[in-house]
Amino acid sequence: MTTAITHTSGRPAPTGALLALASMTCVQLGLAASVGLLDRVGAEGAAWLRLSWAGVIVLLVLRPRPWTMSRRALRGAVLLGVVTGGLTILFMAAVARIPLGTASALEFLGPLGVAVARGRGGRALAWPALAAIGVLLLTQPWHGGTDPVGIAFALAAAACWAAYILLTQAVGDELEGLQGLAISLPVAGLVSTVVAGPRVVESIEPSILLVGLGLALLLPVVPFSLEMLALRRLDTAAFGTLMSLEPAIALVVGLVLLGQRPDMLALVGMAFVVTAGVGAERIGARASRPVETGAVPALAGLDRPEPREEADEQDLQHQQRMIHAG
């Protein structure tokens, strides 16, 4: 598939961790900025701006070659784009109704479920139970204060995220490098155009188009670069574990930028979801990932030559994250 990535010696693990955290922060800052567009263009319009510009950037940078792909690979990449469009639209609809941190935690149930499904043994069942308790504490249905429609949108986005994790891996097994991403993001832009409809698209002012371009740069482009650097310093176990912190970052961004203040129960629920994500990631890695004797499981794997399987797994994780950021 892809050429194995080799770590450069002398680069400590904290550098890779900081790069990964910076990437997640950029994603959440972009999402918070997108929330500011909801009153002007709606959830569909905000999703359309992000996905359309991201699709254009990807077309220009990656230059997809669909004529070199098999029908199976091309069909998978197109389906991945449809799921990506659904994920983005549903998530924007969720954050229009519920706090960003809550929406991110609910959406995170998708990859958590995939990781748990790959896990083995009775311990794997403990993580979804912990996550379920966390979700109850986050949404607090006994108060009736959280919009049930927003919760439904976030859970639907979680299902889409789980689907595109599986689809990205299937497409990544068929295509080299980021060619799957080069097809799927433009398709997602087309899907968002259809969903938004001509009324939304035609009503968007030129100034908002420029804002959309800025968001597209903040979401796919900057995180893309940071994660490329992070993945050269971290193995997939470390990277996946760090990604489990994203709901907590979303909560902080929502608090600082959007004034969304969680209560104590919501904070405990967030901690439960993050803990479940870390635990599920550590038991639910793909079977192709090599296991090294004596390595620290969460943040090991730096400054060593990387086998092909590990490089392929990092490629898949990177594509999944970039599709999500798009």
Short mmCIF file of C-alpha atoms in Angstrom, two decimals, residues 10-18 233-234 299-300 302-303:
data_model
loop_
_atom_site.label_atom_id
_atom_site.label_comp_id
_atom_site.label_asym_id
_atom_site.label_seq_id
_atom_site.Cartn_x
_atom_site.Cartn_y
_atom_site.Cartn_z
CA GLY A 10 15.73 12.47 18.92
CA ARG A 11 12.11 13.61 18.74
CA PRO A 12 10.46 12.92 22.11
CA ALA A 13 6.96 11.55 22.62
CA PRO A 14 5.66 14.78 24.19
CA THR A 15 6.24 16.58 20.88
CA GLY A 16 3.92 14.20 19.05
CA ALA A 17 1.36 14.42 21.84
CA LEU A 18 1.38 18.22 21.72
CA ARG A 233 6.25 10.68 16.27
CA LEU A 234 3.47 8.52 17.76
CA LEU A 299 2.57 6.37 24.48
CA ALA A 300 5.23 3.98 23.20
CA LEU A 302 8.70 6.47 19.00
CA ASP A 303 12.11 6.65 17.40
#
